[in-house]
Coordinates of N, CA and C in Angstrom, one line a residue:
Chain W
G1 N 106.9 90.4 102.7 CA 106.7 91.7 102.2 C 106.9 92.7 103.2
Q2 N 107.0 94.0 102.8 CA 107.2 95.1 103.8 C 105.8 95.7 104.1
N3 N 105.7 96.0 105.4 CA 104.4 96.5 105.8 C 104.5 97.4 107.1
I4 N 103.6 98.4 107.1 CA 103.5 99.3 108.3 C 102.0 99.2 108.7
D5 N 101.8 99.0 110.0 CA 100.4 98.9 110.5 C 100.2 100.0 111.5
Q6 N 99.2 100.7 111.4 CA 98.8 101.7 112.4 C 97.3 101.8 112.4
P7 N 96.7 102.2 113.5 CA 95.2 102.3 113.5 C 94.7 103.3 112.5
T8 N 93.5 103.0 112.0 CA 92.9 103.9 110.9 C 92.5 105.2 111.5
E9 N 91.9 105.2 112.7 CA 91.3 106.4 113.3 C 91.3 106.3 114.8
M10 N 91.5 107.5 115.4 CA 91.5 107.5 116.9 C 90.8 108.8 117.3
T11 N 90.1 108.8 118.4 CA 89.4 110.0 118.9 C 89.9 110.3 120.3
A12 N 90.2 111.6 120.6 CA 90.7 112.0 121.9 C 90.1 113.3 122.3
T13 N 90.2 113.7 123.6 CA 89.6 114.9 124.1 C 90.7 116.0 124.2
E14 N 90.3 117.2 123.9 CA 91.2 118.3 124.1 C 91.8 118.4 125.5
G15 N 93.1 118.6 125.6 CA 93.8 118.6 126.9 C 94.3 117.2 127.3
A16 N 93.8 116.2 126.7 CA 94.2 114.8 127.1 C 95.5 114.4 126.4
I17 N 95.8 113.1 126.6 CA 97.0 112.5 126.0 C 96.6 111.4 125.1
V18 N 97.2 111.2 124.0 CA 96.9 110.1 123.1 C 98.2 109.4 122.6
Q19 N 98.2 108.2 122.4 CA 99.3 107.4 121.9 C 98.9 106.7 120.6
I20 N 99.6 106.9 119.6 CA 99.4 106.3 118.3 C 100.5 105.3 118.0
N21 N 100.0 104.0 117.9 CA 101.0 102.9 117.7 C 101.3 102.6 116.3
C22 N 102.4 102.1 116.1 CA 102.9 101.7 114.7 C 103.7 100.5 114.8
T23 N 103.4 99.5 114.0 CA 104.3 98.3 113.9 C 104.8 98.2 112.5
Y24 N 106.0 97.7 112.4 CA 106.6 97.6 111.0 C 107.3 96.3 110.8
Q25 N 107.2 95.9 109.5 CA 108.0 94.7 109.1 C 108.7 95.2 107.8
T26 N 110.0 95.3 107.8 CA 110.7 95.8 106.7 C 112.0 94.9 106.4
S27 N 112.4 95.0 105.2 CA 113.7 94.3 104.8 C 114.8 95.2 105.3
G28 N 115.4 94.9 106.5 CA 116.3 95.8 107.1 C 115.6 97.0 107.6
F29 N 116.3 97.8 108.4 CA 115.7 98.9 109.0 C 116.7 100.0 109.2
N30 N 116.4 101.3 108.8 CA 117.3 102.4 109.0 C 116.6 103.6 109.6
G31 N 115.6 103.3 110.4 CA 115.0 104.4 111.1 C 113.5 104.6 110.8
L32 N 112.8 105.3 111.7 CA 111.4 105.4 111.6 C 111.0 106.9 111.8
F33 N 110.1 107.3 110.9 CA 109.6 108.7 110.9 C 108.1 108.8 111.3
W34 N 107.8 109.9 111.9 CA 106.4 110.3 112.1 C 106.2 111.6 111.4
Y35 N 105.1 111.7 110.6 CA 104.8 112.9 109.9 C 103.3 113.3 110.3
Q36 N 103.0 114.6 110.3 CA 101.7 115.0 110.5 C 101.1 115.6 109.2
Q37 N 99.9 115.2 108.9 CA 99.3 115.8 107.6 C 97.9 116.3 107.9
H38 N 97.7 117.6 107.8 CA 96.4 118.1 107.8 C 95.7 118.0 106.5
A39 N 94.4 117.9 106.5 CA 93.6 117.7 105.3 C 93.9 118.7 104.3
G40 N 94.2 118.2 103.1 CA 94.5 119.1 101.9 C 95.9 119.7 101.9
E41 N 96.7 119.2 102.9 CA 98.1 119.8 102.9 C 99.1 118.6 102.8
A42 N 100.3 119.0 102.6 CA 101.4 118.0 102.5 C 101.9 117.6 103.9
P43 N 102.5 116.4 104.0 CA 103.0 116.0 105.4 C 104.1 116.9 105.9
T44 N 104.2 117.1 107.2 CA 105.3 117.8 107.8 C 106.0 116.9 108.8
F45 N 107.3 117.0 108.8 CA 108.1 116.1 109.6 C 107.9 116.4 111.1
L46 N 107.7 115.3 111.9 CA 107.6 115.4 113.3 C 108.8 114.8 114.1
S47 N 109.2 113.6 113.7 CA 110.3 113.0 114.4 C 110.9 111.9 113.6
Y48 N 112.1 111.5 114.1 CA 112.9 110.4 113.5 C 113.6 109.7 114.6
N49 N 113.4 108.4 114.6 CA 114.0 107.5 115.6 C 114.8 106.4 114.9
V50 N 116.0 106.2 115.3 CA 116.8 105.1 114.7 C 117.3 104.2 115.9
L51 N 117.5 104.8 117.0 CA 117.9 104.0 118.2 C 116.7 103.7 119.1
D52 N 116.8 102.7 119.9 CA 115.7 102.4 120.9 C 115.6 103.5 121.9
G53 N 114.3 103.8 122.3 CA 114.1 104.8 123.3 C 113.1 105.8 122.9
L54 N 113.0 106.8 123.8 CA 112.0 107.9 123.7 C 112.7 109.2 123.3
E55 N 112.2 109.8 122.3 CA 112.7 111.1 121.9 C 111.5 112.1 122.2
E56 N 111.8 113.1 123.0 CA 110.8 114.1 123.4 C 111.1 115.4 122.7
K57 N 110.0 116.0 122.2 CA 110.1 117.2 121.5 C 108.8 118.0 121.8
G58 N 108.9 118.8 122.9 CA 107.7 119.6 123.2 C 106.6 118.7 123.7
R59 N 105.4 118.9 123.1 CA 104.2 118.1 123.4 C 104.2 116.8 122.8
F60 N 105.1 116.6 121.8 CA 105.2 115.3 121.1 C 106.4 114.5 121.5
S61 N 106.2 113.2 121.6 CA 107.3 112.3 121.9 C 107.2 111.1 121.0
S62 N 108.3 110.5 120.6 CA 108.2 109.3 119.8 C 109.1 108.3 120.4
F63 N 108.6 107.0 120.4 CA 109.3 105.9 121.0 C 109.6 104.8 120.0
L64 N 110.7 104.2 120.1 CA 111.1 103.1 119.2 C 111.6 101.9 119.9
S65 N 111.2 100.7 119.5 CA 111.7 99.4 120.0 C 112.1 98.6 118.8
R66 N 113.3 98.5 118.4 CA 113.8 97.8 117.2 C 113.5 96.3 117.3
S67 N 113.7 95.8 118.5 CA 113.5 94.3 118.7 C 112.1 93.9 118.5
K68 N 111.2 94.8 118.8 CA 109.7 94.5 118.7 C 109.1 95.1 117.4
G69 N 109.9 95.8 116.6 CA 109.4 96.4 115.4 C 108.2 97.3 115.7
Y70 N 108.4 98.1 116.7 CA 107.3 98.9 117.2 C 107.7 100.3 117.5
S71 N 106.8 101.2 117.3 CA 107.0 102.6 117.6 C 105.6 103.2 118.1
Y72 N 105.7 104.3 118.8 CA 104.5 105.1 119.1 C 104.8 106.5 119.1
L73 N 103.8 107.3 118.8 CA 103.8 108.8 118.9 C 102.9 109.2 120.0
L74 N 103.4 109.9 120.9 CA 102.7 110.4 122.1 C 102.4 111.8 122.0
L75 N 101.2 112.2 122.1 CA 100.8 113.6 122.0 C 100.2 114.0 123.3
K76 N 100.7 115.1 124.0 CA 100.2 115.5 125.3 C 99.5 116.8 125.1
E77 N 98.7 117.1 126.1 CA 98.0 118.4 126.1 C 97.3 118.7 124.8
L78 N 96.6 117.8 124.3 CA 96.0 117.9 123.0 C 95.3 119.2 122.8
Q79 N 95.5 119.7 121.6 CA 94.8 121.0 121.1 C 94.0 120.6 119.9
M80 N 93.0 121.5 119.6 CA 92.1 121.2 118.5 C 92.9 121.1 117.2
K81 N 94.0 121.9 117.1 CA 94.8 122.0 115.9 C 95.6 120.7 115.7
D82 N 95.6 119.8 116.7 CA 96.3 118.5 116.5 C 95.4 117.5 115.7
S83 N 94.2 117.9 115.4 CA 93.4 117.1 114.6 C 94.0 117.0 113.2
A84 N 94.4 115.8 112.8 CA 95.2 115.6 111.5 C 95.4 114.1 111.4
S85 N 96.0 113.7 110.3 CA 96.4 112.3 110.1 C 97.9 112.3 110.5
Y86 N 98.3 111.2 111.1 CA 99.7 111.0 111.5 C 100.2 109.7 110.8
L87 N 101.3 110.0 110.1 CA 101.8 108.9 109.2 C 103.1 108.4 109.8
C88 N 103.2 107.1 109.8 CA 104.3 106.4 110.3 C 105.0 105.8 109.0
A89 N 106.4 106.0 109.0 CA 107.1 105.5 107.8 C 108.5 105.0 108.3
A90 N 108.9 103.9 107.6 CA 110.2 103.4 108.0 C 111.1 103.2 106.8
Y91 N 112.4 103.5 107.0 CA 113.4 103.2 106.0 C 113.8 101.8 106.0
D92 N 113.8 101.1 104.8 CA 114.3 99.8 104.8 C 115.8 99.8 104.6
S93 N 116.4 98.7 104.3 CA 117.9 98.6 104.1 C 118.4 99.4 103.0
N94 N 117.6 99.7 102.0 CA 118.0 100.5 100.8 C 117.5 102.0 101.0
Y95 N 117.2 102.3 102.2 CA 116.7 103.7 102.4 C 115.5 104.0 101.6
Q96 N 114.7 103.0 101.3 CA 113.4 103.3 100.7 C 112.4 103.5 101.8
L97 N 111.6 104.5 101.7 CA 110.6 104.8 102.8 C 109.4 104.1 102.6
I98 N 109.0 103.3 103.5 CA 107.8 102.5 103.5 C 106.8 103.2 104.3
W99 N 105.6 103.5 103.7 CA 104.6 104.3 104.4 C 103.5 103.5 105.0
G100 N 103.0 103.9 106.2 CA 101.8 103.4 106.7 C 100.6 104.2 106.1
A101 N 99.4 103.7 106.3 CA 98.2 104.3 105.7 C 97.8 105.6 106.5
G102 N 98.4 105.8 107.6 CA 98.1 107.0 108.4 C 97.0 106.7 109.4
T103 N 97.0 107.5 110.5 CA 96.0 107.4 111.6 C 95.3 108.8 111.6
K104 N 94.0 108.8 111.4 CA 93.3 110.0 111.5 C 92.9 110.3 113.0
L105 N 93.4 111.4 113.5 CA 93.2 111.7 114.9 C 92.1 112.8 115.0
I106 N 91.1 112.5 115.7 CA 90.0 113.5 115.9 C 90.0 114.0 117.3
I107 N 90.1 115.3 117.5 CA 90.1 115.9 118.8 C 88.7 116.5 119.1
K108 N 88.1 116.1 120.2 CA 86.8 116.6 120.6 C 87.0 117.6 121.7
P109 N 86.2 118.7 121.8 CA 86.3 119.6 122.9 C 85.9 119.0 124.2
Chain E
G1 N 114.2 124.5 109.2 CA 114.4 123.3 108.4 C 114.4 123.6 106.9
A2 N 114.7 122.6 106.1 CA 114.8 122.7 104.7 C 113.4 123.0 104.1
V3 N 113.4 123.8 103.0 CA 112.2 124.2 102.3 C 112.1 123.7 100.9
V4 N 111.0 123.1 100.6 CA 110.7 122.6 99.3 C 109.5 123.3 98.8
S5 N 109.5 123.9 97.6 CA 108.4 124.6 97.0 C 107.9 123.8 95.8
Q6 N 106.6 124.0 95.6 CA 106.0 123.4 94.4 C 105.2 124.4 93.7
H7 N 105.1 124.3 92.4 CA 104.4 125.2 91.6 C 103.8 124.5 90.4
P8 N 102.5 124.7 90.1 CA 101.6 125.5 90.8 C 101.0 124.8 92.0
S9 N 100.3 125.6 92.8 CA 99.6 125.0 94.0 C 98.3 124.2 93.6
W10 N 97.7 124.8 92.6 CA 96.5 124.1 92.1 C 96.4 124.4 90.6
V11 N 95.8 123.5 89.9 CA 95.6 123.7 88.4 C 94.4 122.9 88.0
I12 N 93.7 123.6 87.1 CA 92.5 123.0 86.5 C 92.8 122.9 85.0
C13 N 92.6 121.8 84.4 CA 92.9 121.7 82.9 C 91.8 120.9 82.2
K14 N 91.8 121.0 80.9 CA 90.9 120.2 80.1 C 91.5 118.8 79.9
S15 N 90.6 117.8 79.7 CA 91.0 116.5 79.4 C 91.8 116.5 78.1
G16 N 93.0 115.8 78.1 CA 93.8 115.7 76.9 C 95.0 116.6 76.9
T17 N 95.0 117.6 77.8 CA 96.1 118.5 77.8 C 97.2 118.0 78.8
S18 N 98.3 118.6 78.7 CA 99.5 118.2 79.6 C 99.7 119.3 80.6
V19 N 100.1 118.8 81.8 CA 100.3 119.7 82.9 C 101.7 119.5 83.5
K20 N 102.5 120.5 83.7 CA 103.8 120.4 84.3 C 103.8 121.0 85.7
I21 N 104.4 120.2 86.6 CA 104.5 120.6 88.0 C 105.9 120.7 88.4
E22 N 106.3 121.8 89.0 CA 107.7 122.0 89.4 C 107.9 121.8 90.9
C23 N 109.0 121.2 91.2 CA 109.4 121.0 92.6 C 110.8 121.5 92.8
R24 N 111.0 122.4 93.8 CA 112.3 123.0 94.0 C 112.7 122.9 95.5
S25 N 114.0 122.5 95.7 CA 114.5 122.6 97.0 C 115.2 124.0 97.1
L26 N 114.8 124.8 98.0 CA 115.2 126.2 98.1 C 116.5 126.4 98.8
D27 N 116.8 125.7 99.8 CA 118.0 126.0 100.5 C 118.9 124.8 100.8
F28 N 118.7 123.8 100.0 CA 119.6 122.6 100.1 C 119.7 121.9 98.7
Q29 N 120.7 121.1 98.6 CA 120.8 120.3 97.3 C 120.2 119.0 97.5
A30 N 119.3 118.7 96.6 CA 118.5 117.4 96.7 C 118.9 116.4 95.7
T31 N 119.7 115.5 96.0 CA 120.2 114.5 95.0 C 119.0 113.6 94.6
T32 N 118.1 113.4 95.6 CA 116.9 112.5 95.3 C 115.6 113.3 95.5
M33 N 114.7 113.2 94.6 CA 113.4 113.7 94.8 C 112.4 112.6 94.5
F34 N 111.3 112.7 95.2 CA 110.2 111.7 95.2 C 108.9 112.4 94.7
W35 N 108.1 111.7 94.0 CA 106.8 112.2 93.6 C 105.8 111.2 94.1
Y36 N 104.8 111.8 94.8 CA 103.7 111.0 95.4 C 102.4 111.5 94.8
R37 N 101.4 110.6 94.9 CA 100.0 111.0 94.6 C 99.2 110.6 95.7
Q38 N 98.2 111.4 96.0 CA 97.3 111.1 97.1 C 95.9 111.4 96.7
F39 N 95.0 110.3 96.7 CA 93.6 110.5 96.5 C 92.9 110.8 97.8
P40 N 91.7 111.4 97.7 CA 91.0 111.8 98.9 C 90.9 110.7 99.9
K41 N 91.2 111.0 101.2 CA 91.1 110.0 102.3 C 91.9 108.8 102.1
Q42 N 93.0 108.8 101.3 CA 93.8 107.7 101.1 C 95.3 108.1 101.5
S43 N 96.1 107.1 101.6 CA 97.5 107.3 102.0 C 98.3 107.8 100.8
L44 N 99.5 108.3 101.1 CA 100.4 108.7 100.1 C 100.8 107.4 99.2
M45 N 100.9 107.6 97.9 CA 101.4 106.6 97.1 C 102.6 107.1 96.3
L46 N 103.7 106.4 96.5 CA 104.9 106.8 95.8 C 104.7 106.5 94.3
M47 N 105.0 107.5 93.5 CA 104.9 107.3 92.0 C 106.3 106.9 91.5
A48 N 107.3 107.7 91.8 CA 108.6 107.6 91.3 C 109.6 108.2 92.1
T49 N 110.9 107.8 91.9 CA 112.0 108.3 92.6 C 112.9 108.8 91.5
S50 N 113.4 110.1 91.7 CA 114.3 110.6 90.7 C 115.6 111.1 91.3
N51 N 116.7 110.7 90.7 CA 118.0 111.1 91.1 C 118.5 112.1 90.0
E52 N 119.2 113.1 90.5 CA 119.7 114.2 89.6 C 120.6 113.6 88.5
G53 N 120.2 113.9 87.3 CA 121.0 113.5 86.2 C 120.8 112.1 85.6
S54 N 119.9 111.4 86.2 CA 119.6 110.0 85.7 C 118.1 109.9 85.6
K55 N 117.7 108.7 84.9 CA 116.3 108.5 84.7 C 115.6 108.1 86.0
A56 N 114.3 108.5 86.1 CA 113.5 108.2 87.3 C 113.2 106.7 87.3
T57 N 113.0 106.3 88.6 CA 112.6 104.9 88.8 C 111.1 104.9 89.2
Y58 N 110.3 104.3 88.4 CA 108.9 104.3 88.6 C 108.4 103.1 89.4
E59 N 107.4 103.4 90.2 CA 106.8 102.3 91.0 C 105.9 101.4 90.0
Q60 N 105.7 100.2 90.5 CA 104.9 99.3 89.7 C 103.5 99.9 89.4
G61 N 103.0 99.9 88.2 CA 101.7 100.4 87.9 C 101.7 101.8 87.5
V62 N 102.8 102.5 87.6 CA 102.8 103.9 87.2 C 103.4 104.0 85.8
E63 N 102.7 104.6 84.9 CA 103.1 104.7 83.5 C 104.1 105.8 83.3
K64 N 105.3 105.4 82.9 CA 106.4 106.4 82.8 C 106.2 107.3 81.6
D65 N 105.5 106.8 80.6 CA 105.2 107.7 79.4 C 104.1 108.7 79.7
K66 N 103.3 108.4 80.7 CA 102.3 109.4 81.0 C 102.7 110.4 82.0
F67 N 103.6 109.9 83.0 CA 104.1 110.8 84.0 C 105.6 111.0 83.8
L68 N 105.9 112.1 83.1 CA 107.3 112.3 82.7 C 108.0 113.1 83.8
I69 N 109.1 112.5 84.3 CA 109.9 113.2 85.3 C 111.2 113.5 84.8
N70 N 111.6 114.8 85.1 CA 112.9 115.3 84.8 C 113.6 115.9 86.0
H71 N 114.8 115.5 86.3 CA 115.5 116.0 87.5 C 116.8 116.5 87.0
A72 N 116.8 117.7 86.4 CA 117.9 118.2 85.6 C 119.0 118.9 86.5
S73 N 118.6 119.3 87.7 CA 119.6 119.9 88.6 C 119.3 119.4 90.0
L74 N 120.2 119.8 90.9 CA 120.1 119.4 92.3 C 119.0 120.1 93.1
T75 N 118.4 121.1 92.4 CA 117.3 121.8 93.1 C 116.0 121.8 92.4
L76 N 115.9 121.1 91.3 CA 114.7 121.2 90.5 C 114.3 119.8 89.9
S77 N 113.1 119.4 90.1 CA 112.5 118.2 89.5 C 111.2 118.6 88.9
T78 N 110.8 118.1 87.8 CA 109.5 118.4 87.2 C 108.7 117.1 86.9
L79 N 107.5 117.2 87.1 CA 106.5 116.1 86.7 C 105.6 116.6 85.7
T80 N 105.5 116.0 84.6 CA 104.6 116.4 83.5 C 103.5 115.2 83.4
V81 N 102.3 115.6 83.6 CA 101.2 114.7 83.4 C 100.7 114.9 81.9
T82 N 101.0 113.9 81.1 CA 100.7 114.1 79.7 C 99.3 113.5 79.4
S83 N 98.6 114.2 78.5 CA 97.2 113.8 78.1 C 96.4 113.4 79.3
A84 N 96.3 114.4 80.2 CA 95.6 114.2 81.4 C 94.1 113.9 81.2
H85 N 93.6 113.0 82.1 CA 92.2 112.6 82.1 C 91.6 112.8 83.5
P86 N 90.3 112.8 83.6 CA 89.7 113.1 84.9 C 90.2 112.1 86.0
E87 N 90.5 110.9 85.7 CA 91.0 110.0 86.7 C 92.4 110.3 87.2
D88 N 93.1 111.3 86.5 CA 94.4 111.8 87.0 C 94.2 112.9 88.0
S89 N 93.0 113.3 88.2 CA 92.8 114.4 89.2 C 93.2 113.8 90.6
S90 N 94.1 114.6 91.3 CA 94.6 114.1 92.5 C 95.4 115.2 93.1
F91 N 96.0 114.9 94.3 CA 96.9 115.7 95.0 C 98.3 115.2 94.8
Y92 N 99.1 116.0 94.1 CA 100.5 115.5 93.8 C 101.5 116.2 94.7
I93 N 102.3 115.4 95.4 CA 103.2 116.0 96.3 C 104.6 115.5 96.0
C94 N 105.6 116.4 96.0 CA 107.0 116.1 95.9 C 107.7 116.2 97.2
S95 N 108.7 115.4 97.3 CA 109.6 115.6 98.5 C 111.1 115.5 98.0
A96 N 111.9 116.0 98.8 CA 113.3 116.1 98.5 C 114.2 115.6 99.6
R97 N 115.2 114.9 99.3 CA 116.1 114.4 100.3 C 117.5 114.9 100.0
G98 N 118.2 115.2 101.1 CA 119.6 115.8 100.9 C 120.6 114.7 100.4
L99 N 121.8 115.1 100.6 CA 122.9 114.3 100.1 C 123.0 112.9 100.7
A100 N 122.7 112.8 102.0 CA 122.9 111.5 102.7 C 121.6 110.8 102.6
E101 N 121.7 109.5 102.4 CA 120.5 108.6 102.3 C 119.7 108.6 103.5
Y102 N 120.3 108.8 104.7 CA 119.5 108.7 105.9 C 118.8 110.0 106.2
N103 N 119.0 111.1 105.4 CA 118.3 112.3 105.6 C 116.8 112.1 105.5
E104 N 116.0 112.9 106.3 CA 114.6 112.8 106.1 C 114.1 113.5 104.8
Q105 N 112.9 113.2 104.4 CA 112.4 113.8 103.2 C 111.6 115.0 103.6
F106 N 111.8 116.1 102.9 CA 111.1 117.3 103.1 C 110.1 117.5 102.0
F107 N 108.9 117.7 102.4 CA 107.8 117.7 101.4 C 107.5 119.1 100.9
G108 N 107.1 119.2 99.7 CA 106.6 120.4 99.1 C 105.1 120.5 99.6
P109 N 104.5 121.7 99.3 CA 103.1 121.9 99.8 C 102.1 121.2 99.0
G110 N 102.5 120.6 97.9 CA 101.5 119.8 97.1 C 100.9 120.6 95.9
T111 N 100.4 119.9 94.9 CA 99.7 120.5 93.8 C 98.4 119.8 93.6
R112 N 97.3 120.5 93.7 CA 96.0 119.8 93.5 C 95.6 120.0 92.0
L113 N 95.5 118.9 91.3 CA 95.2 118.8 89.9 C 93.8 118.4 89.7
T114 N 93.0 119.2 89.0 CA 91.7 118.8 88.6 C 91.6 118.8 87.1
V115 N 91.2 117.7 86.5 CA 91.1 117.5 85.1 C 89.6 117.4 84.7
L116 N 89.1 118.3 83.9 CA 87.7 118.4 83.6 C 87.4 117.5 82.4

């Protein structure tokens, strides 16, 4: 079956760095997404990786290793507003988006 | 980036009534739209995928006669919750994808439905 695994919850301190890991098993693979979702709101797009390596976008970076079925989202200089759920999702061979359950990130002052 | 709107943002209705939710892609043509449901503190659950001009594909366990989806144009899809019951109370979110399959999905702001 197809599956996305990511931690349920993580806690970090304002100003620090946090890495949210995601592993995936899909029938074929056509890229991996990270979305941010604040409570009571719809997800917003953060990043898309289809090739191995690190994509940097401001304070957020996303990494992909296709051979390991692994990705991570790196958040630097954490701010209180970064408290949210972070969703990992992968496209399978049919471009069906397989969603992880999300990682709730709690930022403490 | 691309903008997707949803209307209404929230709705309260009586049990047994029907509710229609609209999803519009404002600045791009969306050949495919997706409808999700999300219960509190749970992950997104895909309900159905709709392609413009064809019948929606429903996920296992989703009643197609209860959740009617119409995708009549490249910019509009509607979800009608028929004979709503309190257990249908949830956060309904649509997303739209552009012409290419590899395009990311852009999400609408969601509709919070409360059935009394």
